[in-house]
PDB file of C-alpha atoms in Angstrom:
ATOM      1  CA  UNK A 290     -43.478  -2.468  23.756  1.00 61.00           C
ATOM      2  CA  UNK A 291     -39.900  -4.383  24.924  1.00 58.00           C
ATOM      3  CA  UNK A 292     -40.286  -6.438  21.881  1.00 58.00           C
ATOM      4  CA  UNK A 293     -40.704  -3.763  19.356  1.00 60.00           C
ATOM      5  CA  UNK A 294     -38.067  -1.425  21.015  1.00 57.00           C
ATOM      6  CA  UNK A 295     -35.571  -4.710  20.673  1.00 59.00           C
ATOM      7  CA  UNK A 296     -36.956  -5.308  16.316  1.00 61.00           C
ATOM      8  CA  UNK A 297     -35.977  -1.172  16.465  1.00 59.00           C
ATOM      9  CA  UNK A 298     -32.387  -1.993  17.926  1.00 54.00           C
ATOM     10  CA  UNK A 299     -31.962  -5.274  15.819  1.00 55.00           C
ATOM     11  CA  UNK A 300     -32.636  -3.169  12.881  1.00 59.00           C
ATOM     12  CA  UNK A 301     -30.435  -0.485  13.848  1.00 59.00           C
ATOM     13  CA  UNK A 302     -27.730  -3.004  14.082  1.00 58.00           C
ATOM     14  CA  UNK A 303     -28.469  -4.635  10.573  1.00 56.00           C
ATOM     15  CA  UNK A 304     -28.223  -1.344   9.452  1.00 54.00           C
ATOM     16  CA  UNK A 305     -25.191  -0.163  10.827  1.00 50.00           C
ATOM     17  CA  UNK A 306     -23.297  -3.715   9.631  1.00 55.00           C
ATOM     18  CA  UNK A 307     -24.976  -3.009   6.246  1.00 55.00           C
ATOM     19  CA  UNK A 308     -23.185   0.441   5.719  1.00 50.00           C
ATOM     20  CA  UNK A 309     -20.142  -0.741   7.555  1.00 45.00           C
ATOM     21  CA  UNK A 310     -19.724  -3.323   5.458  1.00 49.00           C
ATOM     22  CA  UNK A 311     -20.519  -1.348   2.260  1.00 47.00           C
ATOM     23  CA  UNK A 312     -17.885   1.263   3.265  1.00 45.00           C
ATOM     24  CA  UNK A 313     -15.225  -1.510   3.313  1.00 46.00           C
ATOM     25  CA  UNK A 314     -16.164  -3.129   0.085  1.00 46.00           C
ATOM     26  CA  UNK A 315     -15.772   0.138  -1.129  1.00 43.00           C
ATOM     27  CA  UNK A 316     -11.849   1.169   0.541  1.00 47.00           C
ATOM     28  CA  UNK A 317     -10.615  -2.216  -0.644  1.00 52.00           C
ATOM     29  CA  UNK A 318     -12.106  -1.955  -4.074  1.00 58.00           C
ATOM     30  CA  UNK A 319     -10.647   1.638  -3.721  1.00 56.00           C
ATOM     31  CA  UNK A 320      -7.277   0.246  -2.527  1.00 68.00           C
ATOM     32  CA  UNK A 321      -7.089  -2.685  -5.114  1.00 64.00           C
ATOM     33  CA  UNK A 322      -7.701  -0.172  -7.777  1.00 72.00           C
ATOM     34  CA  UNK A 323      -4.578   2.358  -6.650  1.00 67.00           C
ATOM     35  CA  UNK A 324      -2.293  -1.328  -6.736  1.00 73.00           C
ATOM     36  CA  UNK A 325      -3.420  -2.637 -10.392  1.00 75.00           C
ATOM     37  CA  UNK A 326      -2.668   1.169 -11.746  1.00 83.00           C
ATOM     38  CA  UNK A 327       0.469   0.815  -9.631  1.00 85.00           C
ATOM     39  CA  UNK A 328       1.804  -2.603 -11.875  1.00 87.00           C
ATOM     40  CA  UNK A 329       0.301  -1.107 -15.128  1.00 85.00           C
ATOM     41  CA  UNK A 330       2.481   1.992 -14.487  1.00 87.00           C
ATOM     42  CA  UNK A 331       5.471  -0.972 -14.041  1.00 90.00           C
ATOM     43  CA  UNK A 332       4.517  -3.079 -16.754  1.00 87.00           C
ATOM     44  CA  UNK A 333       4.184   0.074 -19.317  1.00 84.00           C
ATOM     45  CA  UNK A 334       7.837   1.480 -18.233  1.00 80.00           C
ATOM     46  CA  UNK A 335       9.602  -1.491 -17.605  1.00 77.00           C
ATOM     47  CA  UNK A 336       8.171  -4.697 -20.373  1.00 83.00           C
ATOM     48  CA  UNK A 337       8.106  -3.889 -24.046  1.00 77.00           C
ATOM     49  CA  UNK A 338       6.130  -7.223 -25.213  1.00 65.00           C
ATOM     50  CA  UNK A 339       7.338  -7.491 -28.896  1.00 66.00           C
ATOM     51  CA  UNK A 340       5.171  -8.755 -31.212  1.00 63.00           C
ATOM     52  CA  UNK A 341       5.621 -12.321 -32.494  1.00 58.00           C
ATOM     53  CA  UNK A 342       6.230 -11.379 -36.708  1.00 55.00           C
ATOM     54  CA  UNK A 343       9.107  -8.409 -34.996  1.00 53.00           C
ATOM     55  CA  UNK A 344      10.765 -10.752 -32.854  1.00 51.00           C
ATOM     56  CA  UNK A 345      13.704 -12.290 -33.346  1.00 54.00           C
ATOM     57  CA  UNK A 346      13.325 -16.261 -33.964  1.00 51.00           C
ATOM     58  CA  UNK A 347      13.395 -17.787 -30.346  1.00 67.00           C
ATOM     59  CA  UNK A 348      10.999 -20.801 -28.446  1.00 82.00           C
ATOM     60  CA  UNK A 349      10.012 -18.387 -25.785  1.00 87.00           C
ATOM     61  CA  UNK A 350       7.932 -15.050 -25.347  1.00 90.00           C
ATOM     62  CA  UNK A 351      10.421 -12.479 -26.041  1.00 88.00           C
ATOM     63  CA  UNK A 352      10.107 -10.003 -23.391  1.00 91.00           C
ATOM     64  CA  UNK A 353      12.043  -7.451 -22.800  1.00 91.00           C
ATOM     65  CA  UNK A 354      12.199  -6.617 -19.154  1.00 95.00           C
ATOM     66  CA  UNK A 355      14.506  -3.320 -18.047  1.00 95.00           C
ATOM     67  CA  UNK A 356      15.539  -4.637 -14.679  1.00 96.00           C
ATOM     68  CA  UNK A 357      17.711  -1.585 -14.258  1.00 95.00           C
ATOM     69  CA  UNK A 358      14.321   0.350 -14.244  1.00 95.00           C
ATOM     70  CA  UNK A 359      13.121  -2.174 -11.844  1.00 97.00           C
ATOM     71  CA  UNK A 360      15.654  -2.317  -9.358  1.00 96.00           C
ATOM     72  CA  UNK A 361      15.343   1.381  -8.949  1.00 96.00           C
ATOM     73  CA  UNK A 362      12.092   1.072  -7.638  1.00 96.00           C
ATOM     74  CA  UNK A 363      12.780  -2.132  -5.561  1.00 97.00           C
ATOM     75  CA  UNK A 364      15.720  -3.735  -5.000  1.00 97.00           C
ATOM     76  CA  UNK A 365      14.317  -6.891  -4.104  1.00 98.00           C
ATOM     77  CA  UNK A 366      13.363  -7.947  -7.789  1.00 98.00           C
ATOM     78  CA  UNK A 367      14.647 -10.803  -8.915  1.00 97.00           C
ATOM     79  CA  UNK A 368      12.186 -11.952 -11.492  1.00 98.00           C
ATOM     80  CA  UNK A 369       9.231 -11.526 -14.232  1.00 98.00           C
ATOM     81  CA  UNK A 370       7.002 -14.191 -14.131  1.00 98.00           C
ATOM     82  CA  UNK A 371       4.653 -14.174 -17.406  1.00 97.00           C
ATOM     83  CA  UNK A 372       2.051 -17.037 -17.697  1.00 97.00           C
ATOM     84  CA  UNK A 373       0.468 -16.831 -21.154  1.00 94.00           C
ATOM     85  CA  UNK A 374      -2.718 -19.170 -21.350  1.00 94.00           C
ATOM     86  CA  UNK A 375      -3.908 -16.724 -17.877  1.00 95.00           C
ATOM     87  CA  UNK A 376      -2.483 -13.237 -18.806  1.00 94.00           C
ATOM     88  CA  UNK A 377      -0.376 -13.168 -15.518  1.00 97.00           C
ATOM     89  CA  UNK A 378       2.306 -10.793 -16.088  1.00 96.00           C
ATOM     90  CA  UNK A 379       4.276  -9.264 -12.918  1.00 97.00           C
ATOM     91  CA  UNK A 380       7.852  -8.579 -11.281  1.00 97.00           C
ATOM     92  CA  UNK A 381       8.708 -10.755  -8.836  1.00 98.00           C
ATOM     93  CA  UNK A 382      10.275  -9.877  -5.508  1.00 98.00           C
ATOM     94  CA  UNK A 383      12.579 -12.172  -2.804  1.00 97.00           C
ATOM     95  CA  UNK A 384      10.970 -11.737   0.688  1.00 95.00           C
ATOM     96  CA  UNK A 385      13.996 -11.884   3.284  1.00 92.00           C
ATOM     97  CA  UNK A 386      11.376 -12.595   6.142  1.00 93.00           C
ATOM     98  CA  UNK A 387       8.141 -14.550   6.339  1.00 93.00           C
ATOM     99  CA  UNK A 388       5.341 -12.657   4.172  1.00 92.00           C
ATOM    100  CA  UNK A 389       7.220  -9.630   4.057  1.00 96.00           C
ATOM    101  CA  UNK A 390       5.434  -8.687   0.758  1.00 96.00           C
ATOM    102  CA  UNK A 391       1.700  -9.746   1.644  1.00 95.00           C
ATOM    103  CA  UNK A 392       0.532  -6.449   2.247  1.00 95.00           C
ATOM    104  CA  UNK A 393       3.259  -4.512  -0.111  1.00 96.00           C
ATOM    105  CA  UNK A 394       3.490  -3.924  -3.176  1.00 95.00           C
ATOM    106  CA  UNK A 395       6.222  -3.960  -5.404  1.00 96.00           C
ATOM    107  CA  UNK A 396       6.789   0.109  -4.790  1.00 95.00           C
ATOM    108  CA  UNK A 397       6.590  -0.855  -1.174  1.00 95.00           C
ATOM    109  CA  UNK A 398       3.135   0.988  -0.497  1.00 94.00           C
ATOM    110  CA  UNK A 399       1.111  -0.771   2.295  1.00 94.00           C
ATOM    111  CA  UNK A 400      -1.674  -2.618   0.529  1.00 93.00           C
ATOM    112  CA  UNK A 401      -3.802  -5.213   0.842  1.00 89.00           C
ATOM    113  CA  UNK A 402      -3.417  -6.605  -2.938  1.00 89.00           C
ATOM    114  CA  UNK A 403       0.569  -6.794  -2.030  1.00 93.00           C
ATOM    115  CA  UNK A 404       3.171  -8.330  -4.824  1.00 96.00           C
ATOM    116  CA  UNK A 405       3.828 -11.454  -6.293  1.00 98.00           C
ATOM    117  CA  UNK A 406       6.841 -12.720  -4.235  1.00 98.00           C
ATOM    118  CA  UNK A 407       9.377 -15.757  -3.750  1.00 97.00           C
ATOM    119  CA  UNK A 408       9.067 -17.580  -0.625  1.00 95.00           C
ATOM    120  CA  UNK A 409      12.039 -16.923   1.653  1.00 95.00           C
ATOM    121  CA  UNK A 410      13.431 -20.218   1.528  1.00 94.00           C
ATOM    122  CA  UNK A 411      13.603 -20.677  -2.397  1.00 97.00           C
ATOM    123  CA  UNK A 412      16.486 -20.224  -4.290  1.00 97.00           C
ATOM    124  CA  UNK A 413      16.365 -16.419  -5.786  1.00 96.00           C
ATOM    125  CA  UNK A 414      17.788 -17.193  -9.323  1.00 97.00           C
ATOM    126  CA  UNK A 415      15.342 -19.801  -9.132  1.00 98.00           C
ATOM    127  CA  UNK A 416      17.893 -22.896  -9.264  1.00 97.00           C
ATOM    128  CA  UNK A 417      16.553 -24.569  -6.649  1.00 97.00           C
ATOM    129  CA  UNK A 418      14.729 -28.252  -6.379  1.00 98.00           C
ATOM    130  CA  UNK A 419      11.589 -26.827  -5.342  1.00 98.00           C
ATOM    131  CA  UNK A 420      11.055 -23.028  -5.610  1.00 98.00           C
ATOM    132  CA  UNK A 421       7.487 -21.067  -4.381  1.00 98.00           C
ATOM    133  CA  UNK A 422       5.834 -18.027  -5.428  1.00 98.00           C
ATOM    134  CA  UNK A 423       2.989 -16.411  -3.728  1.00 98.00           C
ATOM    135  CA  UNK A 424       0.221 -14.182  -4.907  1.00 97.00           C
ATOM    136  CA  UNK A 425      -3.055 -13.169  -3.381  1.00 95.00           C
ATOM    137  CA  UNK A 426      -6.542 -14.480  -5.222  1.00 95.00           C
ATOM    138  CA  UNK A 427      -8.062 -11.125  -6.020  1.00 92.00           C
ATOM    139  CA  UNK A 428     -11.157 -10.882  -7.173  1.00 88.00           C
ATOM    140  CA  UNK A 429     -10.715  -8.868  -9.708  1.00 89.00           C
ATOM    141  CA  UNK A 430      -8.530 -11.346 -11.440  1.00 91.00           C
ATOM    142  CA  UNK A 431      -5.168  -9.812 -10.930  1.00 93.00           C
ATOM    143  CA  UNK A 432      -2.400 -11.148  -9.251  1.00 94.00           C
ATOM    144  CA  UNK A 433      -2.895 -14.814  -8.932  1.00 97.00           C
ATOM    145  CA  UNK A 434      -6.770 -14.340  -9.110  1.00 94.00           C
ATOM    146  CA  UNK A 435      -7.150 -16.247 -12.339  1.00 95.00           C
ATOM    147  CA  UNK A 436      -5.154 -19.453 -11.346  1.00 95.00           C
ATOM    148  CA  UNK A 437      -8.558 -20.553  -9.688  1.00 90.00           C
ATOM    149  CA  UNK A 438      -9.446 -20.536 -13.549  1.00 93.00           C
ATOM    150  CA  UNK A 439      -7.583 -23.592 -14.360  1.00 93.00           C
ATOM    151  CA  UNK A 440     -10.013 -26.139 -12.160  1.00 85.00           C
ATOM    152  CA  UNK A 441     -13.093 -23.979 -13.335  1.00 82.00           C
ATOM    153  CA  UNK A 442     -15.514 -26.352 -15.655  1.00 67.00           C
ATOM    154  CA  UNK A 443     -15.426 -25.750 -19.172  1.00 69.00           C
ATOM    155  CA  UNK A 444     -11.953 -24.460 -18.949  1.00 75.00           C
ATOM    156  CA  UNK A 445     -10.265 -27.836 -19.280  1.00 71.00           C
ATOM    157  CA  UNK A 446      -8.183 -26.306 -22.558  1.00 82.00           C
ATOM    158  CA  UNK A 447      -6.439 -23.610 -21.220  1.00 86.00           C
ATOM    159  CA  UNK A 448      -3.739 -25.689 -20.304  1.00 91.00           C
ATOM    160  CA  UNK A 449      -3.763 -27.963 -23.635  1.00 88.00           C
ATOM    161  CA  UNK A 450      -3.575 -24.735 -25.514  1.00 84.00           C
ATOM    162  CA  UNK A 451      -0.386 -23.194 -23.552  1.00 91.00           C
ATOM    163  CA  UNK A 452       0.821 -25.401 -20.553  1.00 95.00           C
ATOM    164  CA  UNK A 453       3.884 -23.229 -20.284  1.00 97.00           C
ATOM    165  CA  UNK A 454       5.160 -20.743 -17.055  1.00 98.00           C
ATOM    166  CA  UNK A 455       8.160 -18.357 -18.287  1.00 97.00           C
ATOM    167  CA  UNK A 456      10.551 -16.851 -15.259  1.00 98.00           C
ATOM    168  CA  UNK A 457      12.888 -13.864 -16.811  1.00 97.00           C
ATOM    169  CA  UNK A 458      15.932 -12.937 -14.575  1.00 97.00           C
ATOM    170  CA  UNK A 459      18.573 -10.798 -15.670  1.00 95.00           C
ATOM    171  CA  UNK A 460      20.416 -13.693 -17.302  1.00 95.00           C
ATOM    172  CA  UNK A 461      18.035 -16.395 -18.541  1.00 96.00           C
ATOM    173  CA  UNK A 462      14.663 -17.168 -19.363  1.00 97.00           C
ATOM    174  CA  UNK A 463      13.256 -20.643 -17.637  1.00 98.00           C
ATOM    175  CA  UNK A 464      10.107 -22.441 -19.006  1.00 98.00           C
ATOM    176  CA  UNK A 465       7.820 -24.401 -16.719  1.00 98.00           C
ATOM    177  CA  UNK A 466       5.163 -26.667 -18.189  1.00 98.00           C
ATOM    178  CA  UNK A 467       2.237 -26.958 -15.681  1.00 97.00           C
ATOM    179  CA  UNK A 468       1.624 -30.534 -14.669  1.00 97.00           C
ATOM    180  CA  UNK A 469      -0.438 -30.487 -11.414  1.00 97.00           C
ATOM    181  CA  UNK A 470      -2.519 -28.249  -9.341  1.00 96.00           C
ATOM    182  CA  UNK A 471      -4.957 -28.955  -6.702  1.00 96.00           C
ATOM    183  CA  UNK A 472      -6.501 -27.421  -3.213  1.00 96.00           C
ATOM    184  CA  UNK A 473      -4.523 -27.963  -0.273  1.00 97.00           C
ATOM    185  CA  UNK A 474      -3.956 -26.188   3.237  1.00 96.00           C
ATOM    186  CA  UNK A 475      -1.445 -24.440   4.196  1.00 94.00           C
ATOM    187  CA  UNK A 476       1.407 -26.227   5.871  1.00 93.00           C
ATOM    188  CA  UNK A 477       0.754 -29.524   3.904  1.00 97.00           C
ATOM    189  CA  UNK A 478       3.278 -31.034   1.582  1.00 97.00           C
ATOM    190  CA  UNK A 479       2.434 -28.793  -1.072  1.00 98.00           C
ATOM    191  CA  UNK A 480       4.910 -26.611   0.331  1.00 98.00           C
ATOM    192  CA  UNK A 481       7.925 -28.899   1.142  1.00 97.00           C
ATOM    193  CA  UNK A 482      11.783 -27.797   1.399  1.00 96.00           C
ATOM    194  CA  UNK A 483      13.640 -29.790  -0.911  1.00 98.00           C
ATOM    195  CA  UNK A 484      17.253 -29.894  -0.287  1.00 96.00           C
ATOM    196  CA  UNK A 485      17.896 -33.633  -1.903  1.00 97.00           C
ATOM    197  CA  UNK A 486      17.119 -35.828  -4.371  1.00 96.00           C
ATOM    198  CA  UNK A 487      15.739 -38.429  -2.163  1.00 96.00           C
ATOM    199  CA  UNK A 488      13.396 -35.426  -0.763  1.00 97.00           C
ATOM    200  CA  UNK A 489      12.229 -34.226  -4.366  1.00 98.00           C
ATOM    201  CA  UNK A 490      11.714 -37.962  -4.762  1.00 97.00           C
ATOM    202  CA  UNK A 491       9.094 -37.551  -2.165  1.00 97.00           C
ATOM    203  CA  UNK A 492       7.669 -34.105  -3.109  1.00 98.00           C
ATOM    204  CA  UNK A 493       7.260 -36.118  -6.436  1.00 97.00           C
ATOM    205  CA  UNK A 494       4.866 -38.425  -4.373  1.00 97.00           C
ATOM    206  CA  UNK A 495       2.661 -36.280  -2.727  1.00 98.00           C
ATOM    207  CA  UNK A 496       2.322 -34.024  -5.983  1.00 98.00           C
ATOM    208  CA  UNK A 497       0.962 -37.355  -7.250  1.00 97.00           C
ATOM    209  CA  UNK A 498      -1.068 -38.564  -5.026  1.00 97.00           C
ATOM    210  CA  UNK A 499      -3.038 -35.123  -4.615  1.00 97.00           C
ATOM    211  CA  UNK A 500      -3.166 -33.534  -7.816  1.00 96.00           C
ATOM    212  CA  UNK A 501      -6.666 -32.753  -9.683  1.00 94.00           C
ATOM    213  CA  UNK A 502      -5.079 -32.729 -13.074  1.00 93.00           C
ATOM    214  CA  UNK A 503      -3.613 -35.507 -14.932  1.00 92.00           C
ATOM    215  CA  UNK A 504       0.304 -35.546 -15.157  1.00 94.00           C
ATOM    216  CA  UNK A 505       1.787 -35.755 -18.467  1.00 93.00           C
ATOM    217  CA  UNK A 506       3.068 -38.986 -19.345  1.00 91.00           C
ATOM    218  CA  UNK A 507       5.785 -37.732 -21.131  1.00 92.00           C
ATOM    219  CA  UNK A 508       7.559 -35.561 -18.226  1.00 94.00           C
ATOM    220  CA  UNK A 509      10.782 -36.767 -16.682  1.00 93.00           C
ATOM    221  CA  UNK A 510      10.092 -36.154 -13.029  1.00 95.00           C
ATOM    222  CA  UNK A 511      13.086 -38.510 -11.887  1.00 91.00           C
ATOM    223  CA  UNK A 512      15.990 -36.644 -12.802  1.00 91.00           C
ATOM    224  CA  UNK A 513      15.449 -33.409  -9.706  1.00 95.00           C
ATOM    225  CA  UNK A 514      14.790 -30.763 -12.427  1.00 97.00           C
ATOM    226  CA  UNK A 515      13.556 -27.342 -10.851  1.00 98.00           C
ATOM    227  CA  UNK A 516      10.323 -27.410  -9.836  1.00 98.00           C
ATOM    228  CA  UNK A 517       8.028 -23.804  -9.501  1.00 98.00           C
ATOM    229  CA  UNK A 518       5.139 -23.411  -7.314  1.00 98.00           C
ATOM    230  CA  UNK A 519       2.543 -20.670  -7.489  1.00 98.00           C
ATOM    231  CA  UNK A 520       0.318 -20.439  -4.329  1.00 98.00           C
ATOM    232  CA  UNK A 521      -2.872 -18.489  -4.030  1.00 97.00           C
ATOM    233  CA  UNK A 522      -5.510 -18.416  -1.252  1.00 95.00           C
ATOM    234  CA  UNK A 523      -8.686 -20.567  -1.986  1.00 91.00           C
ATOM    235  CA  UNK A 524     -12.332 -20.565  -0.115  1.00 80.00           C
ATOM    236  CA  UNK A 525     -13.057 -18.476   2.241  1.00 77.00           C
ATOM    237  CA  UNK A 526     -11.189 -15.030   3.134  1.00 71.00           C
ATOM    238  CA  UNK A 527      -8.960 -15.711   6.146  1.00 72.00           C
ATOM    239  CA  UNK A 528      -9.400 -18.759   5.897  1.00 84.00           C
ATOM    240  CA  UNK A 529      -6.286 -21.931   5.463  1.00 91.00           C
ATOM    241  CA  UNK A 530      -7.602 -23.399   2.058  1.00 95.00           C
ATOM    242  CA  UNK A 531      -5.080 -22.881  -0.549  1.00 97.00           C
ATOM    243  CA  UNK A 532      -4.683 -23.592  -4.567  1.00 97.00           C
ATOM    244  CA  UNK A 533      -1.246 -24.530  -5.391  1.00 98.00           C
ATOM    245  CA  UNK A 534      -0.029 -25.038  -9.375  1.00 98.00           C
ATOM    246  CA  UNK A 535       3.155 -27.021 -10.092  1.00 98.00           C
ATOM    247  CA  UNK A 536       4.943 -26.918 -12.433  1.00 98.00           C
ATOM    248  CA  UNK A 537       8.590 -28.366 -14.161  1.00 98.00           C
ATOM    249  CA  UNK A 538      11.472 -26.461 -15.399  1.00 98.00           C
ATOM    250  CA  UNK A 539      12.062 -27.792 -19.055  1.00 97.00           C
ATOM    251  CA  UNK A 540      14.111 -25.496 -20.774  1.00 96.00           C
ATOM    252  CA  UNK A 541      16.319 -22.713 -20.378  1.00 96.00           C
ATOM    253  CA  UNK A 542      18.092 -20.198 -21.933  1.00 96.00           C
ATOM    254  CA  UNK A 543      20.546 -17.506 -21.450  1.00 93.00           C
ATOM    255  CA  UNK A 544      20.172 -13.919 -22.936  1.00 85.00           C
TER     256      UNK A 544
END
């Protein structure tokens, strides 16, 4: 009798962790849904991607990013990043304290997908030696959710095809070309303030000595030009696994 009272009460519990669970899946899903219709609203009234035989004769993407528009609905915009060969598109916003934006999105609306944002200690018109942007790994693929893509077999390509990361300020456009990525943790060197060239020297190092993809040969990674980070969580929810891509400034050019 005691033993099939406690199989009733352990199945009671399954049950009740089952549901719970399912109820969850389904207020995230719920939530991630309200924050991609959120930055399709913002891409719709703030990009106009022109088409490549309409635009204008230039070596970059031409997009044409109102950041009038954009500032209106956050001040804190500083950027668009737009990574081709991975259809990552999104404004990018300057935290002013430690993962201010990891549960906000860019019209400040608590949520768990949050924004794409620049670490507080980079340089906002992205100058810097080493600059950071964050983004969470949805599962769903937006935000930073297809970066994981790069490392995925059979996908070995996608950066042959397109290596290139564009940043559009109000000013300029900056190109990146991708030339490492690998899993780290968080807190490792992956994340290192540069403030020197002796330091980026170093950075230089570790990128080196950890990356999963071969650097190009024929990248000058002496001479302290910009470097951009994007950082996205890896492995388990929670958990301190993280996928970092980096990648070199190697052109730029005012508007």
């Amino acid at each position: 009798m005691v033993k099939k009272v406690i199989r009733i009460v352990a199945l009671i519990i399954c049950l009740v962790i089952i549901v719970y669970e399912g109820v969850m899946i389904y207020v995230d899903q719920k939530e991630y849904q309200v924050a991609s219709d959120e930055y399709d609203e913002i891409r719709s009234v703030a990009v106009d991607y022109i088409p490549e035989d309409e635009a204008e004769i230039v070596d970059y993407p031409v997009l044409n990013i109102n950041f009038g528009k954009l500032e209106e609905i956050n001040p804190d915009v500083t950027a668009w990043i737009y990574f081709p060969c991975l259809e990552i598109s999104y404004p990018v916003v300057k935290e002013s304290e430690v993962d201010e934006y990891l549960y906000k999105t860019f019209e400040l609306e608590k949520n768990k997908a949050g924004c794409i944002f620049e670490d507080v200690m980079s340089d906002a018109g992205f100058n810097g030696y080493h600059d950071i942007v964050f983004g969470h790994n949805m599962k769903d693929k937006s935000m930073f959710g297809r970066l994981k893509d790069l490392y995925q077999k059979g996908n070995e390509s996608l950066l042959e095809d397109n290596p290139y990361i564009y940043i559009y300020t109000k000013d300029h456009v900056y190109q990146y070309r991708v030339f490492a990525y690998y899993i780290t943790k968080v807190g490792s060197g992956a994340y290192s303030v540069v403030s020197n060239l002796d330091e980026y020297k170093d950075f230089i190092s570790f990128i080196q000595t950890h990356s999963a993809y071969k650097i190009p040969s024929d990248l000058d990674l002496e001479s302290g030009n910009s470097i951009l980070t994007l950082s996205t969580c890896s492995g388990r929810a929670g958990g301190s696994q993280r996928f970092v891509v980096h990648s070199l400034k190697v052109n730029a050019w005012e508007k």
